[in-house]
mmCIF file of C-alpha atoms and ligand atoms in Angstrom:
data_model
loop_
_atom_site.group_PDB
_atom_site.id
_atom_site.type_symbol
_atom_site.label_atom_id
_atom_site.label_comp_id
_atom_site.label_asym_id
_atom_site.label_seq_id
_atom_site.Cartn_x
_atom_site.Cartn_y
_atom_site.Cartn_z
ATOM 1 C CA MET K 1 -49.532 109.479 -78.408
ATOM 2 C CA ALA K 2 -53.313 109.133 -78.183
ATOM 3 C CA ASN K 3 -55.097 111.512 -75.847
ATOM 4 C CA ILE K 4 -55.506 110.177 -72.333
ATOM 5 C CA ARG K 5 -58.961 110.472 -70.809
ATOM 6 C CA ALA K 6 -59.933 109.896 -67.180
ATOM 7 C CA ALA K 7 -62.466 107.071 -67.009
ATOM 8 C CA ILE K 8 -64.532 105.714 -64.148
ATOM 9 C CA THR K 9 -63.682 101.999 -64.146
ATOM 10 C CA GLY K 10 -65.623 100.808 -61.091
ATOM 11 C CA VAL K 11 -68.124 101.824 -58.416
ATOM 12 C CA GLY K 12 -68.464 100.677 -54.809
ATOM 13 C CA ALA K 13 -70.798 101.710 -52.016
ATOM 14 C CA PHE K 14 -71.843 101.264 -48.429
ATOM 15 C CA LEU K 15 -75.191 102.112 -46.864
ATOM 16 C CA PRO K 16 -76.003 101.764 -43.175
ATOM 17 C CA GLU K 17 -78.807 99.326 -42.437
ATOM 18 C CA TYR K 18 -81.110 101.538 -40.375
ATOM 19 C CA ARG K 19 -84.020 102.974 -42.411
ATOM 20 C CA LEU K 20 -85.506 106.179 -41.037
ATOM 21 C CA THR K 21 -89.010 106.241 -42.538
ATOM 22 C CA ASN K 22 -91.389 109.164 -43.019
ATOM 23 C CA GLU K 23 -93.650 107.520 -40.448
ATOM 24 C CA GLU K 24 -90.891 107.673 -37.830
ATOM 25 C CA ILE K 25 -90.036 111.297 -38.749
ATOM 26 C CA SER K 26 -93.738 112.165 -38.395
ATOM 27 C CA LYS K 27 -93.503 111.089 -34.752
ATOM 28 C CA MET K 28 -90.478 113.349 -34.183
ATOM 29 C CA VAL K 29 -91.734 116.568 -35.867
ATOM 30 C CA ASP K 30 -95.021 117.977 -37.188
ATOM 31 C CA THR K 31 -94.991 116.507 -40.703
ATOM 32 C CA SER K 32 -96.482 113.638 -42.700
ATOM 33 C CA ASP K 33 -95.529 111.032 -45.285
ATOM 34 C CA GLU K 34 -97.862 112.798 -47.709
ATOM 35 C CA TRP K 35 -96.160 116.218 -47.300
ATOM 36 C CA ILE K 36 -92.659 114.769 -47.610
ATOM 37 C CA MET K 37 -93.531 112.684 -50.680
ATOM 38 C CA GLN K 38 -95.306 115.590 -52.376
ATOM 39 C CA ARG K 39 -92.802 118.355 -51.633
ATOM 40 C CA ILE K 40 -89.526 116.363 -51.591
ATOM 41 C CA GLY K 41 -90.062 112.794 -52.884
ATOM 42 C CA ILE K 42 -88.247 110.886 -50.126
ATOM 43 C CA LYS K 43 -89.780 107.803 -48.502
ATOM 44 C CA GLU K 44 -86.883 106.742 -46.270
ATOM 45 C CA ARG K 45 -83.209 107.444 -45.640
ATOM 46 C CA ARG K 46 -80.388 105.369 -44.132
ATOM 47 C CA ILE K 47 -78.908 106.398 -40.788
ATOM 48 C CA LEU K 48 -75.614 105.279 -39.239
ATOM 49 C CA LYS K 49 -76.756 104.479 -35.707
ATOM 50 C CA GLU K 50 -73.795 102.545 -34.302
ATOM 51 C CA GLU K 51 -72.080 104.296 -31.425
ATOM 52 C CA GLY K 52 -68.538 105.405 -32.254
ATOM 53 C CA LYS K 53 -68.955 105.024 -36.020
ATOM 54 C CA ALA K 54 -68.273 107.941 -38.334
ATOM 55 C CA THR K 55 -68.061 109.063 -41.951
ATOM 56 C CA SER K 56 -64.704 107.291 -42.407
ATOM 57 C CA ASP K 57 -66.238 103.932 -41.432
ATOM 58 C CA MET K 58 -68.790 104.189 -44.230
ATOM 59 C CA GLY K 59 -66.174 105.594 -46.622
ATOM 60 C CA ALA K 60 -63.762 102.744 -45.848
ATOM 61 C CA ARG K 61 -66.467 100.128 -46.497
ATOM 62 C CA ALA K 62 -67.287 101.773 -49.850
ATOM 63 C CA VAL K 63 -63.587 101.817 -50.823
ATOM 64 C CA GLU K 64 -63.155 98.154 -49.780
ATOM 65 C CA ASN K 65 -66.167 97.243 -51.927
ATOM 66 C CA LEU K 66 -64.660 99.205 -54.856
ATOM 67 C CA LEU K 67 -61.184 97.637 -54.548
ATOM 68 C CA GLU K 68 -62.682 94.157 -54.350
ATOM 69 C CA LYS K 69 -64.996 94.693 -57.327
ATOM 70 C CA THR K 70 -62.224 96.117 -59.520
ATOM 71 C CA GLY K 71 -59.525 93.670 -58.350
ATOM 72 C CA THR K 72 -57.356 96.565 -57.212
ATOM 73 C CA SER K 73 -54.736 96.164 -54.505
ATOM 74 C CA PRO K 74 -54.579 99.035 -51.990
ATOM 75 C CA ASP K 75 -50.871 99.469 -52.842
ATOM 76 C CA GLU K 76 -51.732 100.377 -56.436
ATOM 77 C CA VAL K 77 -53.767 103.445 -55.479
ATOM 78 C CA ASP K 78 -51.893 106.714 -56.234
ATOM 79 C CA MET K 79 -54.318 109.203 -54.745
ATOM 80 C CA LEU K 80 -57.516 109.243 -52.685
ATOM 81 C CA ILE K 81 -59.934 112.173 -52.569
ATOM 82 C CA CYS K 82 -62.691 112.192 -49.968
ATOM 83 C CA ALA K 83 -65.664 114.419 -50.801
ATOM 84 C CA THR K 84 -67.388 115.228 -47.529
ATOM 85 C CA ILE K 85 -68.867 117.994 -45.388
ATOM 86 C CA THR K 86 -69.196 115.704 -42.382
ATOM 87 C CA PRO K 87 -65.557 114.824 -41.603
ATOM 88 C CA ASP K 88 -64.853 112.549 -38.627
ATOM 89 C CA MET K 89 -63.181 115.545 -36.993
ATOM 90 C CA ASN K 90 -61.858 118.943 -38.087
ATOM 91 C CA ILE K 91 -58.286 117.689 -38.059
ATOM 92 C CA PRO K 92 -57.055 115.545 -39.780
ATOM 93 C CA ALA K 93 -58.706 115.001 -43.151
ATOM 94 C CA THR K 94 -61.136 112.080 -43.278
ATOM 95 C CA ALA K 95 -59.406 110.967 -46.511
ATOM 96 C CA ASN K 96 -56.303 110.091 -44.466
ATOM 97 C CA ILE K 97 -58.369 108.062 -42.010
ATOM 98 C CA ILE K 98 -60.082 106.170 -44.854
ATOM 99 C CA ALA K 99 -56.704 105.482 -46.521
ATOM 100 C CA HIS K 100 -55.410 104.129 -43.204
ATOM 101 C CA LYS K 101 -58.466 101.937 -42.631
ATOM 102 C CA THR K 102 -58.241 100.468 -46.151
ATOM 103 C CA ASN K 103 -54.450 99.865 -46.125
ATOM 104 C CA ILE K 104 -53.828 102.422 -48.872
ATOM 105 C CA HIS K 105 -50.243 103.334 -47.993
ATOM 106 C CA ASN K 106 -48.697 104.569 -51.274
ATOM 107 C CA ALA K 107 -51.141 107.371 -51.913
ATOM 108 C CA TRP K 108 -51.565 110.934 -50.773
ATOM 109 C CA SER K 109 -55.052 111.976 -49.874
ATOM 110 C CA PHE K 110 -57.144 114.988 -48.984
ATOM 111 C CA ASP K 111 -60.724 116.077 -48.331
ATOM 112 C CA LEU K 112 -62.675 118.200 -50.766
ATOM 113 C CA ASN K 113 -65.462 120.327 -49.323
ATOM 114 C CA ALA K 114 -67.972 121.282 -52.004
ATOM 115 C CA ALA K 115 -71.091 119.902 -50.283
ATOM 116 C CA CYS K 116 -73.496 118.356 -52.788
ATOM 117 C CA SER K 117 -71.112 119.184 -55.668
ATOM 118 C CA GLY K 118 -68.288 117.360 -53.868
ATOM 119 C CA PHE K 119 -68.300 114.329 -56.145
ATOM 120 C CA ILE K 120 -68.224 116.235 -59.430
ATOM 121 C CA PHE K 121 -65.571 118.676 -58.159
ATOM 122 C CA SER K 122 -63.499 115.642 -57.048
ATOM 123 C CA LEU K 123 -63.950 113.974 -60.434
ATOM 124 C CA SER K 124 -62.730 117.145 -62.185
ATOM 125 C CA THR K 125 -59.708 117.177 -59.851
ATOM 126 C CA ALA K 126 -58.923 113.480 -60.400
ATOM 127 C CA THR K 127 -59.252 114.055 -64.156
ATOM 128 C CA GLN K 128 -56.306 116.479 -64.111
ATOM 129 C CA PHE K 129 -53.972 113.983 -62.452
ATOM 130 C CA ILE K 130 -54.994 111.197 -64.838
ATOM 131 C CA GLU K 131 -54.929 113.273 -68.044
ATOM 132 C CA SER K 132 -51.485 114.647 -67.211
ATOM 133 C CA GLY K 133 -50.196 111.077 -67.051
ATOM 134 C CA ARG K 134 -49.052 111.569 -63.474
ATOM 135 C CA TYR K 135 -51.343 108.962 -61.869
ATOM 136 C CA LYS K 136 -52.866 105.671 -62.945
ATOM 137 C CA LYS K 137 -55.350 104.959 -60.161
ATOM 138 C CA VAL K 138 -57.276 107.616 -58.274
ATOM 139 C CA VAL K 139 -60.007 106.716 -55.778
ATOM 140 C CA ILE K 140 -62.791 109.205 -55.113
ATOM 141 C CA VAL K 141 -64.890 108.406 -52.064
ATOM 142 C CA ALA K 142 -67.958 110.505 -51.259
ATOM 143 C CA ALA K 143 -69.068 109.825 -47.706
ATOM 144 C CA GLU K 144 -71.480 111.635 -45.431
ATOM 145 C CA LYS K 145 -72.909 111.132 -41.982
ATOM 146 C CA MET K 146 -75.477 113.882 -42.465
ATOM 147 C CA SER K 147 -77.361 112.698 -39.379
ATOM 148 C CA SER K 148 -74.481 114.132 -37.299
ATOM 149 C CA ILE K 149 -75.329 117.725 -38.363
ATOM 150 C CA ILE K 150 -79.120 117.539 -38.674
ATOM 151 C CA ASN K 151 -81.478 118.860 -36.032
ATOM 152 C CA TYR K 152 -84.212 116.236 -35.681
ATOM 153 C CA GLU K 153 -86.483 118.858 -34.115
ATOM 154 C CA ASP K 154 -86.468 120.967 -37.304
ATOM 155 C CA ARG K 155 -89.086 119.756 -39.762
ATOM 156 C CA THR K 156 -87.733 121.924 -42.581
ATOM 157 C CA THR K 157 -84.403 120.057 -42.763
ATOM 158 C CA CYS K 158 -84.663 116.676 -41.031
ATOM 159 C CA PRO K 159 -86.716 114.861 -43.705
ATOM 160 C CA LEU K 160 -84.214 115.787 -46.429
ATOM 161 C CA PHE K 161 -80.942 114.097 -45.555
ATOM 162 C CA GLY K 162 -79.508 110.599 -45.170
ATOM 163 C CA ASP K 163 -76.171 108.864 -44.511
ATOM 164 C CA GLY K 164 -74.160 106.814 -46.988
ATOM 165 C CA ALA K 165 -70.966 106.461 -48.997
ATOM 166 C CA ALA K 166 -69.926 105.576 -52.525
ATOM 167 C CA ALA K 167 -66.537 105.344 -54.225
ATOM 168 C CA VAL K 168 -65.279 105.251 -57.800
ATOM 169 C CA LEU K 169 -61.950 104.292 -59.369
ATOM 170 C CA VAL K 170 -60.626 106.692 -62.013
ATOM 171 C CA GLU K 171 -58.052 105.362 -64.489
ATOM 172 C CA PRO K 172 -56.531 106.469 -67.794
ATOM 173 C CA SER K 173 -58.048 105.326 -71.082
ATOM 174 C CA THR K 174 -57.012 105.965 -74.675
ATOM 175 C CA GLU K 175 -60.386 104.750 -75.966
ATOM 176 C CA ASP K 176 -63.298 107.064 -76.707
ATOM 177 C CA VAL K 177 -64.586 106.897 -73.118
ATOM 178 C CA GLY K 178 -64.161 108.875 -69.894
ATOM 179 C CA VAL K 179 -64.562 112.492 -68.852
ATOM 180 C CA ILE K 180 -64.962 114.712 -71.904
ATOM 181 C CA ASP K 181 -65.606 118.038 -70.215
ATOM 182 C CA TYR K 182 -66.902 119.748 -67.108
ATOM 183 C CA ILE K 183 -68.124 123.162 -66.051
ATOM 184 C CA ASN K 184 -67.894 123.953 -62.326
ATOM 185 C CA ARG K 185 -69.014 127.162 -60.656
ATOM 186 C CA VAL K 186 -69.276 128.716 -57.179
ATOM 187 C CA ASP K 187 -70.913 131.767 -55.603
ATOM 188 C CA GLY K 188 -69.792 132.462 -52.040
ATOM 189 C CA LEU K 189 -72.736 134.819 -51.459
ATOM 190 C CA GLY K 190 -74.925 131.714 -51.333
ATOM 191 C CA ARG K 191 -73.310 130.830 -47.998
ATOM 192 C CA HIS K 192 -75.888 132.998 -46.255
ATOM 193 C CA HIS K 193 -78.680 130.592 -47.242
ATOM 194 C CA LEU K 194 -77.020 127.301 -46.314
ATOM 195 C CA HIS K 195 -74.346 126.855 -43.661
ATOM 196 C CA ILE K 196 -73.457 125.751 -40.137
ATOM 197 C CA LYS K 197 -73.206 128.793 -37.908
ATOM 198 C CA ALA K 198 -70.732 127.621 -35.273
ATOM 199 C CA GLY K 199 -67.780 125.317 -34.796
ATOM 200 C CA GLY K 200 -65.467 127.083 -37.237
ATOM 201 C CA SER K 201 -62.945 129.915 -36.689
ATOM 202 C CA LEU K 202 -65.695 132.538 -37.061
ATOM 203 C CA LYS K 203 -67.643 131.218 -34.098
ATOM 204 C CA PRO K 204 -65.827 128.492 -32.167
ATOM 205 C CA ALA K 205 -67.895 126.032 -30.156
ATOM 206 C CA SER K 206 -69.101 127.275 -26.792
ATOM 207 C CA GLU K 207 -71.805 126.490 -24.292
ATOM 208 C CA GLU K 208 -73.847 129.229 -25.957
ATOM 209 C CA THR K 209 -73.510 127.816 -29.499
ATOM 210 C CA VAL K 210 -74.586 124.379 -28.297
ATOM 211 C CA LYS K 211 -77.557 125.866 -26.423
ATOM 212 C CA ASN K 212 -78.579 127.811 -29.547
ATOM 213 C CA LYS K 213 -78.301 124.675 -31.716
ATOM 214 C CA GLU K 214 -75.792 126.426 -33.966
ATOM 215 C CA HIS K 215 -73.884 123.256 -34.837
ATOM 216 C CA TYR K 216 -76.726 121.980 -37.003
ATOM 217 C CA LEU K 217 -77.264 122.662 -40.686
ATOM 218 C CA TYR K 218 -79.043 125.984 -41.241
ATOM 219 C CA GLN K 219 -81.013 126.251 -44.466
ATOM 220 C CA GLU K 220 -83.362 128.760 -46.089
ATOM 221 C CA GLY K 221 -85.161 126.154 -48.157
ATOM 222 C CA GLN K 222 -86.883 128.334 -50.734
ATOM 223 C CA ALA K 223 -83.788 130.369 -51.624
ATOM 224 C CA VAL K 224 -81.758 127.165 -52.011
ATOM 225 C CA PHE K 225 -84.528 125.557 -54.045
ATOM 226 C CA LYS K 226 -84.702 128.458 -56.511
ATOM 227 C CA ALA K 227 -80.923 128.661 -56.950
ATOM 228 C CA ALA K 228 -80.644 124.872 -57.357
ATOM 229 C CA VAL K 229 -83.327 124.677 -60.050
ATOM 230 C CA SER K 230 -81.888 127.470 -62.183
ATOM 231 C CA SER K 231 -78.144 126.819 -61.708
ATOM 232 C CA MET K 232 -78.181 123.043 -62.156
ATOM 233 C CA ALA K 233 -80.293 123.233 -65.309
ATOM 234 C CA ASP K 234 -78.336 126.204 -66.741
ATOM 235 C CA VAL K 235 -74.985 124.481 -66.438
ATOM 236 C CA ALA K 236 -76.268 121.145 -67.763
ATOM 237 C CA VAL K 237 -77.784 122.876 -70.806
ATOM 238 C CA GLU K 238 -74.555 124.870 -71.250
ATOM 239 C CA ILE K 239 -72.415 121.732 -71.452
ATOM 240 C CA MET K 240 -74.883 120.112 -73.908
ATOM 241 C CA GLU K 241 -74.764 123.187 -76.167
ATOM 242 C CA LYS K 242 -70.976 123.435 -75.931
ATOM 243 C CA HIS K 243 -70.664 119.858 -77.212
ATOM 244 C CA ASN K 244 -73.572 120.077 -79.609
ATOM 245 C CA ILE K 245 -75.430 117.193 -77.986
ATOM 246 C CA SER K 246 -79.182 116.969 -77.618
ATOM 247 C CA ALA K 247 -81.410 114.935 -75.322
ATOM 248 C CA LYS K 248 -81.562 112.050 -77.814
ATOM 249 C CA ASP K 249 -77.742 111.658 -77.643
ATOM 250 C CA ILE K 250 -77.807 111.292 -73.850
ATOM 251 C CA ALA K 251 -78.228 107.849 -72.300
ATOM 252 C CA TRP K 252 -78.462 109.084 -68.705
ATOM 253 C CA LEU K 253 -78.757 112.262 -66.695
ATOM 254 C CA VAL K 254 -77.367 111.714 -63.190
ATOM 255 C CA PRO K 255 -78.629 114.629 -61.105
ATOM 256 C CA HIS K 256 -77.837 115.342 -57.469
ATOM 257 C CA GLN K 257 -80.715 113.938 -55.405
ATOM 258 C CA ALA K 258 -81.925 116.818 -53.202
ATOM 259 C CA ASN K 259 -85.578 117.131 -54.120
ATOM 260 C CA MET K 260 -87.665 115.284 -56.729
ATOM 261 C CA ARG K 261 -89.022 118.611 -57.965
ATOM 262 C CA ILE K 262 -85.467 119.921 -58.615
ATOM 263 C CA ILE K 263 -84.615 116.697 -60.489
ATOM 264 C CA GLU K 264 -87.753 116.961 -62.650
ATOM 265 C CA ALA K 265 -87.199 120.660 -63.408
ATOM 266 C CA THR K 266 -83.597 119.991 -64.484
ATOM 267 C CA ALA K 267 -84.628 117.117 -66.772
ATOM 268 C CA ARG K 268 -87.429 119.225 -68.269
ATOM 269 C CA ARG K 269 -85.054 122.097 -69.101
ATOM 270 C CA MET K 270 -82.681 119.635 -70.784
ATOM 271 C CA GLY K 271 -85.557 118.052 -72.737
ATOM 272 C CA ILE K 272 -84.733 114.684 -71.164
ATOM 273 C CA SER K 273 -87.450 112.129 -70.435
ATOM 274 C CA LYS K 274 -87.804 110.683 -66.942
ATOM 275 C CA LYS K 275 -86.736 107.251 -68.273
ATOM 276 C CA GLN K 276 -83.246 108.662 -68.925
ATOM 277 C CA VAL K 277 -82.829 110.059 -65.401
ATOM 278 C CA MET K 278 -81.192 108.138 -62.554
ATOM 279 C CA ILE K 279 -83.373 108.561 -59.467
ATOM 280 C CA ASN K 280 -82.939 106.922 -56.065
ATOM 281 C CA ILE K 281 -83.892 109.830 -53.784
ATOM 282 C CA ARG K 282 -86.957 107.897 -52.610
ATOM 283 C CA LYS K 283 -84.863 105.322 -50.738
ATOM 284 C CA TYR K 284 -81.735 107.224 -49.626
ATOM 285 C CA GLY K 285 -82.730 110.930 -49.451
ATOM 286 C CA ASN K 286 -80.018 113.549 -49.935
ATOM 287 C CA THR K 287 -76.662 112.020 -49.010
ATOM 288 C CA THR K 288 -74.923 115.252 -50.121
ATOM 289 C CA ALA K 289 -71.623 114.381 -51.916
ATOM 290 C CA ALA K 290 -72.612 110.712 -52.182
ATOM 291 C CA THR K 291 -75.844 111.012 -54.234
ATOM 292 C CA ILE K 292 -74.297 110.884 -57.719
ATOM 293 C CA PRO K 293 -71.923 107.916 -57.172
ATOM 294 C CA LEU K 294 -74.735 106.110 -55.295
ATOM 295 C CA CYS K 295 -76.875 106.522 -58.427
ATOM 296 C CA LEU K 296 -74.041 105.136 -60.597
ATOM 297 C CA TRP K 297 -73.763 102.189 -58.185
ATOM 298 C CA ASP K 298 -77.527 101.541 -58.220
ATOM 299 C CA TYR K 299 -77.766 101.740 -62.036
ATOM 300 C CA GLU K 300 -74.379 100.153 -62.846
ATOM 301 C CA LYS K 301 -75.919 97.054 -64.438
ATOM 302 C CA GLN K 302 -77.889 99.208 -66.875
ATOM 303 C CA LEU K 303 -74.852 101.177 -68.079
ATOM 304 C CA LYS K 304 -73.137 100.317 -71.349
ATOM 305 C CA LYS K 305 -69.701 101.227 -72.667
ATOM 306 C CA GLY K 306 -69.900 104.453 -74.662
ATOM 307 C CA ASP K 307 -73.128 105.691 -73.021
ATOM 308 C CA ASN K 308 -73.233 109.497 -72.968
ATOM 309 C CA ILE K 309 -73.813 110.622 -69.390
ATOM 310 C CA ILE K 310 -74.390 114.068 -67.918
ATOM 311 C CA LEU K 311 -73.757 114.562 -64.200
ATOM 312 C CA ALA K 312 -75.268 117.682 -62.602
ATOM 313 C CA ALA K 313 -75.081 118.935 -59.033
ATOM 314 C CA PHE K 314 -75.849 121.923 -56.829
ATOM 315 C CA GLY K 315 -74.915 122.438 -53.199
ATOM 316 C CA ALA K 316 -73.866 124.617 -50.294
ATOM 317 C CA GLY K 317 -71.310 127.283 -51.088
ATOM 318 C CA PHE K 318 -73.104 127.781 -53.405
ATOM 319 C CA THR K 319 -71.371 125.247 -55.624
ATOM 320 C CA TRP K 320 -72.678 123.731 -58.837
ATOM 321 C CA GLY K 321 -71.527 122.105 -62.016
ATOM 322 C CA SER K 322 -72.008 119.583 -64.758
ATOM 323 C CA THR K 323 -69.771 116.859 -66.192
ATOM 324 C CA TYR K 324 -70.078 115.213 -69.596
ATOM 325 C CA LEU K 325 -68.587 111.712 -69.786
ATOM 326 C CA LYS K 326 -68.771 108.502 -71.772
ATOM 327 C CA TRP K 327 -69.202 105.375 -69.659
ATOM 328 C CA ALA K 328 -66.150 103.113 -69.867
ATOM 329 C CA TYR K 329 -67.418 99.547 -69.393
ATOM 330 C CA ASP K 330 -70.261 97.124 -70.016
ATOM 331 C CA PRO K 331 -72.028 95.396 -67.105
ATOM 332 C CA LYS K 332 -69.800 92.685 -65.636
HETATM 333 C C1 COA C 1 -86.999 122.397 -47.877
HETATM 334 C C2 COA C 1 -88.101 122.325 -48.912
HETATM 335 C C3 COA C 1 -88.527 120.906 -49.141
HETATM 336 C C4 COA C 1 -89.319 123.098 -48.394
HETATM 337 O O1 COA C 1 -90.343 123.057 -49.361
HETATM 338 P P1 COA C 1 -91.085 124.392 -49.813
HETATM 339 O O2 COA C 1 -92.115 123.978 -50.759
HETATM 340 O O3 COA C 1 -90.032 125.349 -50.304
HETATM 341 O O4 COA C 1 -91.720 124.847 -48.485
HETATM 342 P P2 COA C 1 -91.549 126.263 -47.751
HETATM 343 O O5 COA C 1 -90.188 126.381 -47.176
HETATM 344 O O6 COA C 1 -92.019 127.349 -48.664
HETATM 345 O O7 COA C 1 -92.600 126.082 -46.588
HETATM 346 C C5 COA C 1 -93.990 125.984 -46.873
HETATM 347 C C6 COA C 1 -94.693 125.587 -45.596
HETATM 348 O O8 COA C 1 -94.414 124.209 -45.338
HETATM 349 C C7 COA C 1 -93.963 124.086 -44.004
HETATM 350 N N1 COA C 1 -93.054 122.943 -43.916
HETATM 351 C C8 COA C 1 -91.707 122.936 -44.063
HETATM 352 N N2 COA C 1 -91.265 121.694 -43.867
HETATM 353 C C9 COA C 1 -92.325 120.916 -43.583
HETATM 354 C C10 COA C 1 -92.502 119.558 -43.290
HETATM 355 N N3 COA C 1 -91.471 118.705 -43.228
HETATM 356 N N4 COA C 1 -93.743 119.096 -43.067
HETATM 357 C C11 COA C 1 -94.815 119.912 -43.112
HETATM 358 N N5 COA C 1 -94.704 121.225 -43.387
HETATM 359 C C12 COA C 1 -93.491 121.713 -43.628
HETATM 360 C C13 COA C 1 -93.280 125.394 -43.700
HETATM 361 O O9 COA C 1 -93.195 125.597 -42.305
HETATM 362 C C14 COA C 1 -94.222 126.361 -44.375
HETATM 363 O O10 COA C 1 -95.302 126.570 -43.528
HETATM 364 P P3 COA C 1 -95.948 128.030 -43.381
HETATM 365 O O11 COA C 1 -96.435 128.375 -44.755
HETATM 366 O O12 COA C 1 -97.030 127.811 -42.377
HETATM 367 O O13 COA C 1 -94.833 128.923 -42.911
HETATM 368 C C15 COA C 1 -87.644 122.952 -50.245
HETATM 369 O O14 COA C 1 -87.526 124.335 -50.121
HETATM 370 C C16 COA C 1 -86.347 122.399 -50.743
HETATM 371 O O15 COA C 1 -86.250 121.253 -51.132
HETATM 372 N N6 COA C 1 -85.300 123.250 -50.805
HETATM 373 C C17 COA C 1 -84.021 122.841 -51.324
HETATM 374 C C18 COA C 1 -83.334 122.004 -50.307
HETATM 375 C C19 COA C 1 -82.075 121.410 -50.811
HETATM 376 O O16 COA C 1 -82.041 120.902 -51.891
HETATM 377 N N7 COA C 1 -81.040 121.473 -49.987
HETATM 378 C C20 COA C 1 -79.809 120.801 -50.176
HETATM 379 C C21 COA C 1 -78.825 121.571 -50.915
HETATM 380 S S1 COA C 1 -78.740 120.991 -52.519
#
């Protein structure tokens, strides 16, 4: 029997309508469009403003878009993985809520918390279930309402993040397409530089934690920046060397969209020209787990069957990794 590979066979997405511009952020904190564009490269980000709407609402819309585009019935889905660090609530998993909202009743589902590496860790997980022959249709949905954990009085974090969701379908293929390899890594020591201080079992929510704004994302920007630049590039170069591929063999690098300078440094280390790099940070900001599938969704029409693609991510944990895949379909 021919080897089974796990191939992405469709991409869907949902973005909230509201655009939070640098001009508006400049009225909230002491910053400017010029500083944000120079140091980060973000012009605007989408924000889910509607009262009572959560991560699962965006995730469900992305999954509906995916199922419609790929002609997949909800009953055919075997498994759904939701990559998120902004679940609707601590219990239950947001994946279960998304499955319920999209009428996916024959699947089991769970959340995967790997922050900005959430999509690539989920793709590696889905790959196992597809390659083993156990499942035929796995949905990965990366969805984040980052605005729910960002302090809009903190100029060092609030310009960075945005809300959004994107979903992919992963199916078996016996052709020369799909996930070829991945390298994923973590370093728990990195937690000190990027975390949320309260609301977990270490420090449950209290009047004090709310007063001290300890339910917002805490980040030491420079330490995260340095680790992201070196780790993301190292692992992307490692996977290229392992498979003896050079920049000229690669159609696209799809890097996590955290900071334009991190994206450029990663591409430089890989010897890849800017033309081969998917970039949409300017319009969506850092949507954490959703950045990579949102890039695939934005660039879908430019992708051709057999294209060599390198995905690379770095995030809280620390978590990081790189995936080497061959794109499975021509533009439809
Ligand atoms: C957050 C980040 C943009 C800050 O950029 P930086 O060049 O490292 O800036 P620094 O933190 O060294 O701060 C430099 C100065 O700019 C100031 N500054 C920070 N944010 C600012 C803003 N939005 N507007 C204006 N000034 C700002 C700082 O207060 C500091 O001022 P000081 O020198 O008077 O103390 C950058 O560190 C970064 O992108 N880090 C990685 C973030 C990330 O990717 N996180 C997600 C996980 S993947």
